[in-house]
Every structure is written in structure tokens, then in C-alpha cells.
mmCIF file of C-alpha atoms in Angstrom:
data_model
loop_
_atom_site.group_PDB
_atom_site.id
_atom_site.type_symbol
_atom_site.label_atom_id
_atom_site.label_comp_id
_atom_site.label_asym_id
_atom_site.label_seq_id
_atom_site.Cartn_x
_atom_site.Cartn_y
_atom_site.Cartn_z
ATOM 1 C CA UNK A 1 -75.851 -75.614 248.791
ATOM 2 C CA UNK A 2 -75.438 -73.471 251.798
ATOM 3 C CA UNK A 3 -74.361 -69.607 252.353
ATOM 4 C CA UNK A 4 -74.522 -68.958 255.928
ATOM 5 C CA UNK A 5 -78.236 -68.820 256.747
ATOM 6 C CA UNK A 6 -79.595 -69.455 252.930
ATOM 7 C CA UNK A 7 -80.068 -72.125 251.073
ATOM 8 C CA UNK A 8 -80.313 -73.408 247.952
ATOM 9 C CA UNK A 9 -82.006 -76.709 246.342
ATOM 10 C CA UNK A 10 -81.831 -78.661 242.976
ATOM 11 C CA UNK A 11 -84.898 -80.548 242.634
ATOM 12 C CA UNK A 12 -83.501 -82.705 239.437
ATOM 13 C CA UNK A 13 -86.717 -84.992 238.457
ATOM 14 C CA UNK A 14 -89.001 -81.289 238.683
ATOM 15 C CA UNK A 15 -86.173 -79.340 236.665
ATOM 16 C CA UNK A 16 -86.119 -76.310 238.946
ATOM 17 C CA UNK A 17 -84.218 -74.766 241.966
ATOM 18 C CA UNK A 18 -84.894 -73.343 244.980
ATOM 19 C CA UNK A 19 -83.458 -70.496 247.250
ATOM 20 C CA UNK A 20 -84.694 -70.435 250.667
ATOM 21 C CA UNK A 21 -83.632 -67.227 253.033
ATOM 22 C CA UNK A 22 -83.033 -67.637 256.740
ATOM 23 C CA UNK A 23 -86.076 -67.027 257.823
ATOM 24 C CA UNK A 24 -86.955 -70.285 255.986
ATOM 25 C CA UNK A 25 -89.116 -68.888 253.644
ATOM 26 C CA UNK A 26 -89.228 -69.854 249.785
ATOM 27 C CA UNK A 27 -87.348 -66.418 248.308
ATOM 28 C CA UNK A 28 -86.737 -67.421 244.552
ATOM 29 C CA UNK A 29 -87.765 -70.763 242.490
ATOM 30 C CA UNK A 30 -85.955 -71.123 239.074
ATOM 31 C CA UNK A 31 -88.341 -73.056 237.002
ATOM 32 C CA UNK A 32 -87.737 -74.920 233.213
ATOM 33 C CA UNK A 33 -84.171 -75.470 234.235
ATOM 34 C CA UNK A 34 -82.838 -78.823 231.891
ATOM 35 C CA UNK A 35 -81.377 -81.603 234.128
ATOM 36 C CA UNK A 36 -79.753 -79.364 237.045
ATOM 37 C CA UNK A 37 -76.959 -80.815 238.886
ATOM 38 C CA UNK A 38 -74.326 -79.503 241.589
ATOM 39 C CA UNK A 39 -74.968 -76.690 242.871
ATOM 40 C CA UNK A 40 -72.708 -73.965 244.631
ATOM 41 C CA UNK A 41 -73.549 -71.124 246.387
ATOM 42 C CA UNK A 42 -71.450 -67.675 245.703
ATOM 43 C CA UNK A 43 -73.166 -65.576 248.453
ATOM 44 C CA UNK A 44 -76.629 -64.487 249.674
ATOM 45 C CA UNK A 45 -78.617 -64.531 246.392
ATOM 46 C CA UNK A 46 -76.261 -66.212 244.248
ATOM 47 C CA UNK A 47 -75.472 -69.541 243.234
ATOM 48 C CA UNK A 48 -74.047 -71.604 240.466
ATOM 49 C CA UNK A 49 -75.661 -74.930 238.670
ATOM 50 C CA UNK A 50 -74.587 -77.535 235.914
ATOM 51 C CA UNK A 51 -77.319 -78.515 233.868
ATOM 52 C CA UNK A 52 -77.733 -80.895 230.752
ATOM 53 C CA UNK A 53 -75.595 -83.399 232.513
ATOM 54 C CA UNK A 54 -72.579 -81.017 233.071
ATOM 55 C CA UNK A 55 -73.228 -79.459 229.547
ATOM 56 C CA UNK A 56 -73.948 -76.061 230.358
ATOM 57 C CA UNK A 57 -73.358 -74.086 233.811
ATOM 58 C CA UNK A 58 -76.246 -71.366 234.975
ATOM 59 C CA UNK A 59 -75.156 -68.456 236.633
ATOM 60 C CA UNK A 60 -78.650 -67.978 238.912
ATOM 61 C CA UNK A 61 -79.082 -64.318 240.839
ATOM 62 C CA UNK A 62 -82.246 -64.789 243.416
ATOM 63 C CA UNK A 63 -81.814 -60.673 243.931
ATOM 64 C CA UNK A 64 -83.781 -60.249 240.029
ATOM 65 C CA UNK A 65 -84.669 -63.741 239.886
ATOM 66 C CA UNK A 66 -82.393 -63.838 236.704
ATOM 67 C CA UNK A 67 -80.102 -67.098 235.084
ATOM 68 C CA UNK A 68 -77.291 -66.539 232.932
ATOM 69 C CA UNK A 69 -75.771 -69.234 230.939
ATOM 70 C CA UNK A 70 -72.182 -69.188 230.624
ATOM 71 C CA UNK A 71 -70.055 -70.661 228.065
ATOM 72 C CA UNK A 72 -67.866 -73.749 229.021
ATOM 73 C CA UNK A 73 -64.801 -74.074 227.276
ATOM 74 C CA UNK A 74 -65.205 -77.922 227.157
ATOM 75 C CA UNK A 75 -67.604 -80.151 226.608
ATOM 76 C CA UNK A 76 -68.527 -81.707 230.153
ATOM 77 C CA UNK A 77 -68.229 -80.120 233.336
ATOM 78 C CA UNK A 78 -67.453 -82.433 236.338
ATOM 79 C CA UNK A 79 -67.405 -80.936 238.924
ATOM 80 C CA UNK A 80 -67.739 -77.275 240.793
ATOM 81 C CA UNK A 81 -66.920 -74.686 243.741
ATOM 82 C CA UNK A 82 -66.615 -71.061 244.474
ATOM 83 C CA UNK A 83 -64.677 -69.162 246.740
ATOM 84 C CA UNK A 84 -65.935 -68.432 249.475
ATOM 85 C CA UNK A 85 -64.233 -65.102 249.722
ATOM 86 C CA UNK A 86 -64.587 -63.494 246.046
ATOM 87 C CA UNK A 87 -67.622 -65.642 245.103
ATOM 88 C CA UNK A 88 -65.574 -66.860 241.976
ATOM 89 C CA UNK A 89 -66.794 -70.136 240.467
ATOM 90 C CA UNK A 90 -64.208 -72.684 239.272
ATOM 91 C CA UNK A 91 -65.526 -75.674 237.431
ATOM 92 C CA UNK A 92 -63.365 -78.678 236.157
ATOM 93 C CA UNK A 93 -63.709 -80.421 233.186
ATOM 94 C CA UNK A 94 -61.971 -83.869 232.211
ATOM 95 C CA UNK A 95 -58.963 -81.991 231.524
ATOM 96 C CA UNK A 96 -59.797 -78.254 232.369
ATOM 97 C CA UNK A 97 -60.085 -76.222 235.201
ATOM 98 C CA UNK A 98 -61.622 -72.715 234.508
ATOM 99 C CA UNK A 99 -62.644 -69.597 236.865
ATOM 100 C CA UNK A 100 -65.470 -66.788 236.453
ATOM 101 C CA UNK A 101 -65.640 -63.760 237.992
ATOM 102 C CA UNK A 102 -68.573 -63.710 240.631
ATOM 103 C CA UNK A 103 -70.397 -61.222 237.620
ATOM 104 C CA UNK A 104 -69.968 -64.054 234.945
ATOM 105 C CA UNK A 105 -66.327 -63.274 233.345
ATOM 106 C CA UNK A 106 -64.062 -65.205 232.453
ATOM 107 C CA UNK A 107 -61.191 -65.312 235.259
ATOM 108 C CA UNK A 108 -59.239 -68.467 234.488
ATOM 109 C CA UNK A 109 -58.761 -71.571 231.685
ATOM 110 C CA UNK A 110 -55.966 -74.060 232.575
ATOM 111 C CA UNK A 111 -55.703 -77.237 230.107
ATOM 112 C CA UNK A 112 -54.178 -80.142 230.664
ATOM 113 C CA UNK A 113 -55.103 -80.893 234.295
ATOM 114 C CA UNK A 114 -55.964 -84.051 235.626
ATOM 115 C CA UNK A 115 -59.338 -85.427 234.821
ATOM 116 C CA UNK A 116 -60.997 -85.168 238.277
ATOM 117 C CA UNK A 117 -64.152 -86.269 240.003
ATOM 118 C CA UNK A 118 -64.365 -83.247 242.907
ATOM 119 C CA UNK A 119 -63.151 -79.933 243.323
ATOM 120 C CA UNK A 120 -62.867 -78.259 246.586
ATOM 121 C CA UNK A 121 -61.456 -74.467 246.974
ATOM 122 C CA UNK A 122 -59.385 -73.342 250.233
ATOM 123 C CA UNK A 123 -60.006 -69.591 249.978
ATOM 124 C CA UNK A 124 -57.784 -69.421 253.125
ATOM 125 C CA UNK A 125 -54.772 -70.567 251.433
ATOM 126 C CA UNK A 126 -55.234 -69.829 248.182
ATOM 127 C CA UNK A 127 -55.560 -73.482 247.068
ATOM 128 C CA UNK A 128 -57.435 -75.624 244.445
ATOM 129 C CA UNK A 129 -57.935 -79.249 245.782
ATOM 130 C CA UNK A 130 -58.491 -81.950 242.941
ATOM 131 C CA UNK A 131 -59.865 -85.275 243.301
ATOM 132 C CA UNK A 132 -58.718 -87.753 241.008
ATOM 133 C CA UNK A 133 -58.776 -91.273 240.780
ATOM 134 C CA UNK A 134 -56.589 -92.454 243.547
ATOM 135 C CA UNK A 135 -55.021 -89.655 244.112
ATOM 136 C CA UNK A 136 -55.528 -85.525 245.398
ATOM 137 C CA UNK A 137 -54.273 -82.655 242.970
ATOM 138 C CA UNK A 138 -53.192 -79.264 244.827
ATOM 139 C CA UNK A 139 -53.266 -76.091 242.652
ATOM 140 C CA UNK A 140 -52.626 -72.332 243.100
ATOM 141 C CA UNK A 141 -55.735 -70.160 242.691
ATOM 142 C CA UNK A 142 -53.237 -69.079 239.435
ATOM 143 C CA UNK A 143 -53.788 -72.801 238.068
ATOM 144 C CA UNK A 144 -49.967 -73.314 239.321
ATOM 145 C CA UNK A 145 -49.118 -76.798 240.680
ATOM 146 C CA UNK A 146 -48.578 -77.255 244.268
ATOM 147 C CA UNK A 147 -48.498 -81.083 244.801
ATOM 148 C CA UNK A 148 -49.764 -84.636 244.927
ATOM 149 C CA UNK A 149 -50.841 -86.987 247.527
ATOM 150 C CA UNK A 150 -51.183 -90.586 246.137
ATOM 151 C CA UNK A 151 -52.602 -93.938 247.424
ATOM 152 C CA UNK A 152 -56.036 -93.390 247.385
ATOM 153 C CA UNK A 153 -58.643 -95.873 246.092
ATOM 154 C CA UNK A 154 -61.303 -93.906 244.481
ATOM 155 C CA UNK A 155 -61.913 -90.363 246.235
ATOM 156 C CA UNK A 156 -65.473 -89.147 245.205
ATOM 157 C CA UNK A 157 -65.565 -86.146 247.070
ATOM 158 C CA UNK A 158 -62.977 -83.598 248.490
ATOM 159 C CA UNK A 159 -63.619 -80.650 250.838
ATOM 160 C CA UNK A 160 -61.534 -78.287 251.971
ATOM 161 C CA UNK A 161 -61.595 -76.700 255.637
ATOM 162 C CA UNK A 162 -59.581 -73.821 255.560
ATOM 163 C CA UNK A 163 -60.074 -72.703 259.010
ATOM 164 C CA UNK A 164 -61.789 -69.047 259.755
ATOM 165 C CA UNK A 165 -61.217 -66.074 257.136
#
């Protein structure tokens, strides 16, 4: 996961991840991590990972070199983003889309969406792109449905290019 010149890597098989800063130095490792997954970065030193297979997501802060593990209100995470502009994550569940706060809070729950294979945030426009089976879900940043573009096979991933801010 990028954030302008930083970046951050999930090494899976070694458990751990890695933030590098733009002078391409090693900054932060997080080590003993349990299966980490997708990864999102929220800004300079912080970035967001789904571990035990989507069970649990990690809040990690390379300023303190802290994690925080935040509590999912379902069972399996899918999928994950954050906005660009607030650092808010939003994660999506097989029916659930919820929102923290770039500190950890919680910001959003919305049941009842559309189980989903991607997530992509337009920070621009204030818009929530879901990737379903064969088709694309638009939201509000409120959860609020915008609308649906069919006809699609099997999207994997969606991302959204909202321009400049």
C-alpha cells in the first residue's frame, strides 16, 4: 500500500509488515502479526491490515510503532479502503459495510449490503464503489444508495480515480 512517498508491505508467509519512508529506508516492521492480508494506507505512518483470514482488522501507527485491534461487527472482512482525505477506513463484510474514524472509532455500520469482493472509496465525490459478482454497487459515504451498473462477469477488483482533491 502506497501514501505518496511511503510504503507499506505485508509479508504473509513471515507474519509481519513493513513501512518503508521515502527515503527508502526500513522505518517500522510489525512483527508476530497472524495471517496479514490487504493492506491500506491512511497517511504517512498509518495503515490498516486484515489478519486471521479477514477475522480481525489491525489498526498499525509506524509514528509509536503501535497495533490496535479493532472489533469487526461481522465475522469476515472482505475487503478494505480508506479515504484518502480523512484517513477513515471502511471495510466490507459479506453483508456489511462499516467505517472507523482515522483514531479507531466507530464511524459507520450499514447491514444488508451486497456481499462484495472489492471496495474502492472516491473521496472526491463522496462515493463508496462495491464490487460484486457481476455487477458494481455505488454508495454515499452515509451508506445511502446511489446506483448499479450490471453486466459484468466476475469483477475482482474496483478502483476509483477521483481526479485531484
Amino acid at each position: 500500500a502506497a501514501w505518496e512517498d511511503h510504503c507499506w508491505i505485508v509479508d504473509g508467509q513471515a507474519g509481519r509488515v513493513l513501512f518503508y519512508g521515502r527515503d527508502g529506508k526500513r522505518r517500522v516492521e510489525f512483527r508476530d502479526l497472524e495471517q496479514p492480508g490487504p493492506i491500506a494506507a491512511g497517511s504517512a505512518e498509518l495503515a490498516w491490515v486484515l489478519v486471521r483470514e479477514g477475522k480481525a482488522l489491525l489498526r498499525l501507527d509506524a509514528a509509536d510503532g503501535t497495533t490496535e485491534e479493532l472489533e469487526l461487527p461481522f465475522e469476515t472482512a472482505l475487503a478494505l479502503d480508506v479515504d484518502r482525505q480523512s484517513g477513515d477506513c471502511w471495510v466490507l463484510g459479506d453483508a456489511d459495510l462499516v467505517a472507523f474514524t482515522q483514531s479507531g472509532a466507530p464511524l459507520l455500520h450499514r447491514t444488508e449490503v451486497p456481499s462484495g469482493r472489492s471496495l474502492a472509496l472516491d473521496e472526491v465525490h463522496q462515493q463508496v464503489w462495491l464490487g460484486t459478482p457481476g455487477s458494481l454497487w455505488k454508495f454515499t459515504m452515509e451508506g445511502e444508495f446511489l446506483g448499479l451498473l450490471g453486466g459484468f462477469s466476475a469483477p475482482l477488483l474496483v478502483q476509483a480515480n477521483p481526479g485531484t482533491f
